Amino acid sequence: MYNKDVKRLKINYKTLEEFKKFKEYGIQELSMLEDLQANISENEIESPFFGIYLGDSLVARMSLYKRGKKYDQYFEPSQEYLEIWKLETLKDYQQQGYGRALIEFAKSFNLPIKTSPRVKSSEFWNKMGFTPVKYDMDRDLGENPLVWHPAGVSQKA
Ligand code: COA
């Protein structure tokens, strides 16, 4: 079995190079690159990224960000929750449990979780125990959020 240790990613030039292998490389990564370049003395920046390495290579990653209670529009009672985006396992490593390991890591904080996944991954999210929220246009606009919550928490009616 592979060792699927989830690590908080240190954002440096090496990590940003690894990020280029992921399909969802975009403005967030470019802005981290700019931050690095603007702050050469520091050489590493804080980021919400977590990932799993196989040897030296990053094979799966996600952004996992804690949002404060005042932003919560999804859970009852209102509380801090986690938001996941950019969950992705590199193609050659899919279906080997990396995605599950990242989600189990996120669940281990025992806070509710919200994500707005890409359309084709619904079976994966279903298996991870995430359920669609009741669509509310004012809140959700173009998103189709999925949520997971620990015992004692429910979705806002
Ligand atoms: N369709 C159906 N089931 C899927 C699936 C898919 N696309 N991806 C994963 N699963 C299932 C696995 O079979 C596994 O089931 P099991 O526990 O019963 O064995 C469970 O979900 C966990 O899978 P895991 O191996 O941990 O997931 P992963 O590392 O492959 O990551 C994604 C899942 C969605 C994050 C990954 O496929 C990804 O990054 N995809 C990018 C693009 C995308 O969204 N593709 C979707 C298919 S086109």
CSV table of C-alpha atoms and ligand atoms in Angstrom, one decimal:
chain,number,residue,atom,x,y,z
A,1,MET,CA,0.0,0.0,0.0
A,2,TYR,CA,1.1,3.6,-0.7
A,3,ASN,CA,1.6,5.9,2.2
A,4,LYS,CA,-1.1,8.6,1.7
A,5,ASP,CA,0.1,11.2,4.1
A,6,VAL,CA,-1.7,14.5,3.7
A,7,LYS,CA,0.7,17.5,4.1
A,8,ARG,CA,0.2,21.2,4.2
A,9,LEU,CA,2.0,22.4,1.0
A,10,LYS,CA,4.9,24.8,1.3
A,11,ILE,CA,4.4,27.3,-1.5
A,12,ASN,CA,7.8,27.8,-3.0
A,13,TYR,CA,9.1,27.6,-6.6
A,14,LYS,CA,9.3,23.8,-6.5
A,15,THR,CA,5.6,23.5,-5.4
A,16,LEU,CA,4.5,26.0,-8.0
A,17,GLU,CA,6.3,23.9,-10.7
A,18,GLU,CA,4.4,20.8,-9.4
A,19,PHE,CA,1.1,22.7,-9.6
A,20,LYS,CA,1.6,23.1,-13.4
A,21,LYS,CA,0.8,19.4,-13.8
A,22,PHE,CA,-2.7,19.9,-12.5
A,23,LYS,CA,-5.5,20.9,-14.9
A,24,GLU,CA,-6.9,23.5,-12.6
A,25,TYR,CA,-3.9,25.7,-12.7
A,26,GLY,CA,-4.9,29.3,-12.9
A,27,ILE,CA,-5.1,32.7,-11.4
A,28,GLN,CA,-4.7,31.6,-7.8
A,29,GLU,CA,-1.3,29.9,-8.6
A,30,LEU,CA,-0.2,32.9,-10.7
A,31,SER,CA,-0.9,35.2,-7.9
A,32,MET,CA,1.1,33.0,-5.5
A,33,LEU,CA,4.0,33.2,-8.0
A,34,GLU,CA,3.8,37.0,-8.0
A,35,ASP,CA,3.8,37.0,-4.2
A,36,LEU,CA,6.9,34.8,-4.2
A,37,GLN,CA,8.6,37.0,-6.7
A,38,ALA,CA,7.7,40.2,-4.7
A,39,ASN,CA,9.1,38.8,-1.5
A,40,ILE,CA,12.3,37.1,-2.4
A,41,SER,CA,13.7,37.2,1.1
A,42,GLU,CA,10.9,35.1,2.5
A,43,ASN,CA,10.9,32.4,-0.2
A,44,GLU,CA,7.8,30.6,1.0
A,45,ILE,CA,4.3,31.8,1.4
A,46,GLU,CA,1.2,30.7,3.3
A,47,SER,CA,-1.5,29.0,1.3
A,48,PRO,CA,-4.6,26.9,1.8
A,49,PHE,CA,-3.2,24.0,-0.2
A,50,PHE,CA,-2.8,20.4,1.1
A,51,GLY,CA,-1.5,17.5,-0.9
A,52,ILE,CA,-0.1,14.0,-1.1
A,53,TYR,CA,3.3,13.2,-2.4
A,54,LEU,CA,4.4,9.9,-3.9
A,55,GLY,CA,8.2,10.1,-3.5
A,56,ASP,CA,9.1,13.6,-4.6
A,57,SER,CA,6.1,14.1,-6.8
A,58,LEU,CA,2.8,15.8,-5.8
A,59,VAL,CA,0.0,13.5,-7.1
A,60,ALA,CA,-3.1,15.0,-5.5
A,61,ARG,CA,-4.0,18.3,-4.0
A,62,MET,CA,-6.8,20.5,-2.7
A,63,SER,CA,-7.4,23.9,-1.3
A,64,LEU,CA,-8.9,23.6,2.2
A,65,TYR,CA,-10.0,26.9,3.7
A,66,LYS,CA,-11.6,27.7,7.1
A,67,ARG,CA,-14.4,30.2,6.8
A,68,GLY,CA,-15.7,32.1,9.8
A,69,LYS,CA,-19.2,31.7,11.3
A,70,LYS,CA,-20.3,35.1,9.9
A,71,TYR,CA,-19.9,33.8,6.4
A,72,ASP,CA,-21.9,30.6,7.0
A,73,GLN,CA,-25.1,30.5,4.9
A,74,TYR,CA,-25.3,26.7,4.7
A,75,PHE,CA,-25.4,25.1,8.2
A,76,GLU,CA,-27.7,25.0,11.2
A,77,PRO,CA,-26.6,26.1,13.8
A,78,SER,CA,-24.4,28.7,12.0
A,79,GLN,CA,-20.7,27.9,12.6
A,80,GLU,CA,-17.2,27.9,11.2
A,81,TYR,CA,-16.9,25.6,8.2
A,82,LEU,CA,-14.4,24.4,5.7
A,83,GLU,CA,-14.5,25.1,2.0
A,84,ILE,CA,-12.8,22.8,-0.5
A,85,TRP,CA,-11.8,23.7,-4.0
A,86,LYS,CA,-9.3,22.5,-6.6
A,87,LEU,CA,-9.5,18.9,-5.4
A,88,GLU,CA,-7.7,17.0,-8.1
A,89,THR,CA,-5.7,13.8,-8.5
A,90,LEU,CA,-3.4,13.6,-11.4
A,91,LYS,CA,-4.8,11.3,-14.2
A,92,ASP,CA,-2.3,8.5,-13.8
A,93,TYR,CA,-3.0,8.2,-10.1
A,94,GLN,CA,-6.8,8.4,-10.1
A,95,GLN,CA,-8.9,5.6,-8.6
A,96,GLN,CA,-6.2,4.7,-6.1
A,97,GLY,CA,-7.6,6.3,-3.0
A,98,TYR,CA,-5.8,9.7,-3.1
A,99,GLY,CA,-9.0,11.8,-3.4
A,100,ARG,CA,-10.6,9.8,-0.5
A,101,ALA,CA,-7.5,10.4,1.6
A,102,LEU,CA,-7.7,14.2,1.1
A,103,ILE,CA,-11.4,14.2,1.9
A,104,GLU,CA,-10.9,12.1,5.1
A,105,PHE,CA,-8.3,14.5,6.1
A,106,ALA,CA,-10.7,17.4,5.7
A,107,LYS,CA,-13.4,15.6,7.6
A,108,SER,CA,-11.0,14.9,10.5
A,109,PHE,CA,-11.4,18.6,11.6
A,110,ASN,CA,-15.0,17.7,12.5
A,111,LEU,CA,-16.4,20.9,10.9
A,112,PRO,CA,-19.0,21.1,8.2
A,113,ILE,CA,-17.6,21.2,4.6
A,114,LYS,CA,-18.8,22.9,1.5
A,115,THR,CA,-17.6,22.4,-2.0
A,116,SER,CA,-18.7,23.3,-5.5
A,117,PRO,CA,-17.4,20.5,-7.7
A,118,ARG,CA,-17.1,20.0,-11.4
A,119,VAL,CA,-20.0,18.2,-13.0
A,120,LYS,CA,-18.3,14.9,-13.8
A,121,SER,CA,-17.2,14.1,-10.3
A,122,SER,CA,-20.6,13.6,-8.7
A,123,GLU,CA,-20.2,9.9,-8.2
A,124,PHE,CA,-17.0,10.5,-6.3
A,125,TRP,CA,-18.7,13.1,-4.0
A,126,ASN,CA,-21.6,10.8,-3.5
A,127,LYS,CA,-19.3,8.1,-2.3
A,128,MET,CA,-17.6,10.6,0.1
A,129,GLY,CA,-21.0,11.3,1.7
A,130,PHE,CA,-21.6,14.8,0.3
A,131,THR,CA,-25.1,15.8,-0.6
A,132,PRO,CA,-26.5,18.7,-2.7
A,133,VAL,CA,-27.9,21.7,-0.9
A,134,LYS,CA,-31.4,22.9,-1.7
A,135,TYR,CA,-30.7,25.4,-4.4
A,136,ASP,CA,-31.2,29.1,-3.4
A,137,MET,CA,-30.5,31.5,-6.3
A,138,ASP,CA,-29.6,34.5,-4.1
A,139,ARG,CA,-27.0,32.4,-2.3
A,140,ASP,CA,-25.8,29.9,-4.9
A,141,LEU,CA,-26.1,31.8,-8.2
A,142,GLY,CA,-24.2,29.6,-10.7
A,143,GLU,CA,-22.9,27.1,-8.2
A,144,ASN,CA,-24.3,23.7,-7.2
A,145,PRO,CA,-22.8,23.3,-3.8
A,146,LEU,CA,-22.4,20.0,-2.1
A,147,VAL,CA,-22.0,19.7,1.7
A,148,TRP,CA,-21.0,17.3,4.3
A,149,HIS,CA,-21.6,17.8,8.0
A,150,PRO,CA,-20.7,16.0,11.2
A,151,ALA,CA,-23.3,14.7,13.6
A,152,GLY,CA,-25.3,17.4,15.4
A,153,VAL,CA,-25.2,19.8,12.4
A,154,SER,CA,-27.8,20.1,9.6
A,155,GLN,CA,-28.3,22.1,6.5
A,156,LYS,CA,-30.0,25.4,6.7
A,157,ALA,CA,-33.7,25.0,5.7
B,1,COA,N1,-16.5,8.2,-11.3
B,1,COA,C1,-17.0,7.3,-10.5
B,1,COA,N2,-16.4,6.9,-9.3
B,1,COA,C2,-15.3,7.6,-9.0
B,1,COA,C3,-14.7,8.5,-9.8
B,1,COA,C4,-15.4,8.8,-11.1
B,1,COA,N3,-14.9,9.8,-11.9
B,1,COA,N4,-13.6,9.0,-9.2
B,1,COA,C5,-13.5,8.3,-8.1
B,1,COA,N5,-14.5,7.5,-7.9
B,1,COA,C6,-14.7,6.5,-6.8
B,1,COA,C7,-13.6,5.5,-6.7
B,1,COA,O1,-13.9,4.4,-7.5
B,1,COA,C8,-13.6,5.1,-5.2
B,1,COA,O2,-14.7,4.3,-5.0
B,1,COA,P1,-14.5,3.1,-3.9
B,1,COA,O3,-14.2,3.7,-2.6
B,1,COA,O4,-15.9,2.4,-3.9
B,1,COA,O5,-13.4,2.2,-4.4
B,1,COA,C9,-14.0,6.5,-4.6
B,1,COA,O6,-14.6,7.3,-5.6
B,1,COA,C10,-12.7,7.2,-4.1
B,1,COA,O7,-11.8,7.4,-5.2
B,1,COA,P2,-10.4,7.9,-5.1
B,1,COA,O8,-9.4,6.9,-5.8
B,1,COA,O9,-10.0,8.2,-3.8
B,1,COA,O10,-10.5,9.2,-6.0
B,1,COA,P3,-9.4,9.9,-7.0
B,1,COA,O11,-8.1,10.0,-6.3
B,1,COA,O12,-9.4,9.3,-8.3
B,1,COA,O13,-10.0,11.4,-7.0
B,1,COA,C11,-11.2,13.0,-8.3
B,1,COA,C12,-11.3,11.7,-7.5
B,1,COA,C13,-12.7,13.4,-8.8
B,1,COA,C14,-10.7,14.1,-7.4
B,1,COA,C15,-10.3,12.8,-9.5
B,1,COA,O14,-10.8,11.8,-10.4
B,1,COA,C16,-10.0,14.1,-10.3
B,1,COA,O15,-9.2,14.9,-9.9
B,1,COA,N6,-10.6,14.3,-11.4
B,1,COA,C17,-10.3,15.4,-12.3
B,1,COA,C18,-11.3,15.6,-13.3
B,1,COA,C19,-12.6,15.1,-13.0
B,1,COA,O16,-13.4,15.7,-12.3
B,1,COA,N7,-12.9,13.9,-13.5
B,1,COA,C20,-14.1,13.2,-13.3
B,1,COA,C21,-14.2,12.1,-14.4
B,1,COA,S1,-14.1,12.7,-16.0
